[in-house]
Short mmCIF file of C-alpha atoms in Angstrom, two decimals:
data_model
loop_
_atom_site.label_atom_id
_atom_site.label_comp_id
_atom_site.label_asym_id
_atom_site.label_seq_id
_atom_site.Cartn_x
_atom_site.Cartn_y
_atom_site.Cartn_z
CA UNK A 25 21.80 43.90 -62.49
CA UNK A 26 18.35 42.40 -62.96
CA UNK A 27 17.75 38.79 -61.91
CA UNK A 28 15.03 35.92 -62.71
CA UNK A 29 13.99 32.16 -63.04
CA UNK A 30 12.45 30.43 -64.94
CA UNK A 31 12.13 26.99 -65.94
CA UNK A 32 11.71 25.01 -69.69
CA UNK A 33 9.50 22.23 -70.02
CA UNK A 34 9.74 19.11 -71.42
CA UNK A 35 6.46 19.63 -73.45
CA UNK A 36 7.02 21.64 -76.27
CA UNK A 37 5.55 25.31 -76.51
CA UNK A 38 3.79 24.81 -79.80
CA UNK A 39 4.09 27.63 -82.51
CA UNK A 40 2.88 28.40 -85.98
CA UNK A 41 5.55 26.62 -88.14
CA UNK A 42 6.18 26.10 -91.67
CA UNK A 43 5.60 22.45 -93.58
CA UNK A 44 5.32 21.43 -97.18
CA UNK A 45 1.89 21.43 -98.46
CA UNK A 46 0.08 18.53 -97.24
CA UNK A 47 2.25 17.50 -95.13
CA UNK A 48 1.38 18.59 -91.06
CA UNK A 49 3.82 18.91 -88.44
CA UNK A 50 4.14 16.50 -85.52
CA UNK A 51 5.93 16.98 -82.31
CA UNK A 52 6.32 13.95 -80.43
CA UNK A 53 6.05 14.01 -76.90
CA UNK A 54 6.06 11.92 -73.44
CA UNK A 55 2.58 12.08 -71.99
CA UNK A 56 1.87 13.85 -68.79
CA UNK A 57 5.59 14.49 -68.12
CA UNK A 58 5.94 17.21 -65.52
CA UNK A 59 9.94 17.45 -65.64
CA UNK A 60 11.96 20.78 -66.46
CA UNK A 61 15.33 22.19 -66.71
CA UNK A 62 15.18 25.18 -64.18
CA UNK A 63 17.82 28.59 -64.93
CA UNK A 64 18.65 31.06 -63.41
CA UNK A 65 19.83 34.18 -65.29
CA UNK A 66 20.99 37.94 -64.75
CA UNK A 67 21.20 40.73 -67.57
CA UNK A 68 23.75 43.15 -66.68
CA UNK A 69 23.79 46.26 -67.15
CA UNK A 70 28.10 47.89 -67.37
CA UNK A 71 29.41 50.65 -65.40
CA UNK A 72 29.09 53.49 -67.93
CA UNK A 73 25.63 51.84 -69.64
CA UNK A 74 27.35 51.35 -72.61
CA UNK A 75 27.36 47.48 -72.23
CA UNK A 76 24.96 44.49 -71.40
CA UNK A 77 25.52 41.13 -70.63
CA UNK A 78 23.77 38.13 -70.06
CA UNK A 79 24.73 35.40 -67.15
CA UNK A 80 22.91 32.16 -66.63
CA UNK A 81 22.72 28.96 -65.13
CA UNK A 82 20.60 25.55 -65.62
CA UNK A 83 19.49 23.62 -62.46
CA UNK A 84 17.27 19.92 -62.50
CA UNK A 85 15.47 21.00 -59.38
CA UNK A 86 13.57 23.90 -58.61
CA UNK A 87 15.26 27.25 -58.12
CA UNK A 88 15.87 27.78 -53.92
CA UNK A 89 17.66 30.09 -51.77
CA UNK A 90 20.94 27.63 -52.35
CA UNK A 91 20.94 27.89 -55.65
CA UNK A 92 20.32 31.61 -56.08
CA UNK A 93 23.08 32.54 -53.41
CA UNK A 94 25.47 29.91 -55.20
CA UNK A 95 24.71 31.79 -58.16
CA UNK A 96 25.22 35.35 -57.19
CA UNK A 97 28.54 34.49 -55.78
CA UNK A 98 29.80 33.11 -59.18
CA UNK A 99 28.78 36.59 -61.02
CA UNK A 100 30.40 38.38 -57.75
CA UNK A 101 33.33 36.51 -59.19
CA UNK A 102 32.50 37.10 -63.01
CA UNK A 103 31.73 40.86 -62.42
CA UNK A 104 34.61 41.91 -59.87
CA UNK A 105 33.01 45.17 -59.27
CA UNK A 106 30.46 46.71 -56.82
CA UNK A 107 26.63 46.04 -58.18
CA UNK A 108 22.96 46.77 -57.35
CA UNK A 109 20.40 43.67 -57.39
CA UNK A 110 16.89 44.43 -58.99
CA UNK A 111 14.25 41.26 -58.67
CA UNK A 112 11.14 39.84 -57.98
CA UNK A 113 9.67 38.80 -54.42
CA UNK A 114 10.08 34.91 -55.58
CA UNK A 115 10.36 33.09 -51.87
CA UNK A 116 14.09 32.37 -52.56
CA UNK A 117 14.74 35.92 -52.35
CA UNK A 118 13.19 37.04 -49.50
CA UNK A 119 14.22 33.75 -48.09
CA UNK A 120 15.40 33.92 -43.93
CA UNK A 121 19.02 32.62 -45.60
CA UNK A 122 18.81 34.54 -48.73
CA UNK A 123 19.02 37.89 -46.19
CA UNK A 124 21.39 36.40 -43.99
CA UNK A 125 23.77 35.98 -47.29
CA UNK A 126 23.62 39.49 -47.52
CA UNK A 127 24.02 40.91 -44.40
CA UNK A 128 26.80 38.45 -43.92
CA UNK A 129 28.69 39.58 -46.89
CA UNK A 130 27.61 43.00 -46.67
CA UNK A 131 26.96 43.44 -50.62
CA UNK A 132 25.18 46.26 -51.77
CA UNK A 133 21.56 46.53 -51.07
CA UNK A 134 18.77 44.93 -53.10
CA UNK A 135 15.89 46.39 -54.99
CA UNK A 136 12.18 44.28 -55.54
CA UNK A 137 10.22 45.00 -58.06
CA UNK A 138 6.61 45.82 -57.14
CA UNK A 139 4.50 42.47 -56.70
CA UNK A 140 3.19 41.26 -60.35
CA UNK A 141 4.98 43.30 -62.49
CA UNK A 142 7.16 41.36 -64.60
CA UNK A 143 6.59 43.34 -67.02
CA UNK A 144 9.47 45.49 -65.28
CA UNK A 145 12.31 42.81 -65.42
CA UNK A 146 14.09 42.68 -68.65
CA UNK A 147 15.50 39.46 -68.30
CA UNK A 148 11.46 38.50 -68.82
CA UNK A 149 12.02 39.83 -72.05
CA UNK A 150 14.85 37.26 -72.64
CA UNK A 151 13.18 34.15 -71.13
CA UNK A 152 10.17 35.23 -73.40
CA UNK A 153 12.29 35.19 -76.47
CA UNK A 154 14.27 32.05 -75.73
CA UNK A 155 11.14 30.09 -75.48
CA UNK A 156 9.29 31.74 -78.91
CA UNK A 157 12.44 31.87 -80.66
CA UNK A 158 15.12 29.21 -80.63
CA UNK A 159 12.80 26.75 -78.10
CA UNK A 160 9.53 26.92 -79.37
CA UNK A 161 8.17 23.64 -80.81
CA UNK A 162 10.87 21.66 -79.25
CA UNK A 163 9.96 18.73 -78.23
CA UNK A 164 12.80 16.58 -76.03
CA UNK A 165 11.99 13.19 -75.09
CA UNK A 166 15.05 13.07 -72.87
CA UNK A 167 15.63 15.47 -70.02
CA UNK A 168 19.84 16.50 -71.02
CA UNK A 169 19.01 16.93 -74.73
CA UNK A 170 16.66 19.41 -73.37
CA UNK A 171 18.98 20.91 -70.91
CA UNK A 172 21.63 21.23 -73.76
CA UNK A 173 19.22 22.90 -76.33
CA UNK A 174 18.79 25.59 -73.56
CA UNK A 175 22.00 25.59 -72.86
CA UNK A 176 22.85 26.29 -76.60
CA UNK A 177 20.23 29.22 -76.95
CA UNK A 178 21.49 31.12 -74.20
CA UNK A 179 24.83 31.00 -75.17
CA UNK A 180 24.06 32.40 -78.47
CA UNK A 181 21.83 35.14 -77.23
CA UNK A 182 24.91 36.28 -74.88
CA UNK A 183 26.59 36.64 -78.17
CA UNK A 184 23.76 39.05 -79.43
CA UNK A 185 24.25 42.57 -77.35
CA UNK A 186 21.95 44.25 -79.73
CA UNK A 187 19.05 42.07 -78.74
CA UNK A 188 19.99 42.26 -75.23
CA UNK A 189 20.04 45.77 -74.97
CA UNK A 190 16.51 45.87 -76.55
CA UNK A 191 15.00 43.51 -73.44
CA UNK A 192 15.94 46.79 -71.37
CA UNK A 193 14.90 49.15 -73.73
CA UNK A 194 11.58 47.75 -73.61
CA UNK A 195 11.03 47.49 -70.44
CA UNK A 196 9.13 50.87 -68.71
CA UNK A 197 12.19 51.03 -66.69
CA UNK A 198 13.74 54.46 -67.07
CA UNK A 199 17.56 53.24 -67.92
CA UNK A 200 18.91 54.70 -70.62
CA UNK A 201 21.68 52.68 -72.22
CA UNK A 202 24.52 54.35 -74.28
#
C-alpha cells in the first residue's frame, strides 16, 4: 500500500485549453485566497498483484497525525487483510503519536521512501493526473463546490484500474503487477 497528501487549491492550475477563435478564456477567481481542500489517499496494491485500488479522503484542514491514523484505520476496515505501508517522511508520519498508533496496534511495519523522492510514490502519479486532467483550470469561488469537484474526480479515477495500474508501472519501483 502506498500512501500520500496532498492538497487542491482554490486558485485554478491554469492549462492550455481550447476556445473559439477570438474568443479567450477567463477563469474567474478570488484574489489572494490561500484556502484548500486537503486528501489523503492510498493506491493499493491486491494480494496476488493482479488488482489496484484507489482509497481517499478530503479534509478542510491540513493533513496531521489525527487525520492520517483516522484514515488508516478506515482502510484497516476496507482492506480486512494484513498490509505493508510505503510513504514519505511528511511530519505526520513520523509523528511521536503516529508511532505510538503502531506499536499500539501492532500492524505490520512501515516502509519510508528515501527523503525527496516522490518520484517513487505512485499515488504522486495520481495526484499529478487529477490536477492536469479533470482539475486543471478549475476555478471554484466557493470552498464545497471545490471539495465536491475533487471529490467527483477521484471517484471516477477509482473506477479506472487501467490508469491506476499505470501510476505503479511508472514509477522506478520494481513491482510487477499481473
Amino acid at each position: 500500500m502506498f500512501l500520500d497528501e496532498s492538497g487542491f487549491l482554490m486558485a485554478p492550475l491554469v492549462r492550455r485549453s481550447w476556445a473559439p477563435a477570438g474568443q479567450t478564456p477567463v477563469l474567474y477567481q478570488r484574489g489572494a485566497h490561500h484556502r484548500k481542500v486537503s486528501a489523503i489517499a492510498a493506491l493499493c496494491v491486491g494480494p496476488h498483484r493482479d488488482s489496484v485500488h484507489f482509497y481517499f479522503r478530503l479534509h478542510p484542514t491540513d493533513i496531521a497525525a489525527a487525520q492520517v491514523i483516522a484514515f488508516l484505520r478506515a482502510l484497516d476496515r476496507e482492506l480486512g487483510a494484513p498490509w505493508l505501508l510505503l510513504w514519505d517522511r511528511l511530519n505526520a508520519h513520523r509523528a511521536r503519536r503516529t508511532r505510538e498508533f503502531f506499536l499500539a496496534r501492532r500492524w505490520p511495519p512501515t516502509c519510508f521512501f528515501p527523503s525527496y523522492a516522490p518520484e517513487l510514490n505512485p499515488v504522486e502519479y495520481a495526484w499529478n493526473w487529477l490536477k492536469n486532467n479533470p482539475l486543471a483550470n478549475l476555478a471554484r469561488l466557493e470552498l464545497d463546490s471545490l471539495a465536491a469537484e475533487a471529490r467527483h474526480s477521484a471517484r471516477s479515477l477509482q473506477c479506472r484500474p487501467s490508469l491506476l495500474r499505470s501510476f505503479i508501472q511508472h514509477s522506478p519501483l520494481f513491482l510487477r503487477l499481473r
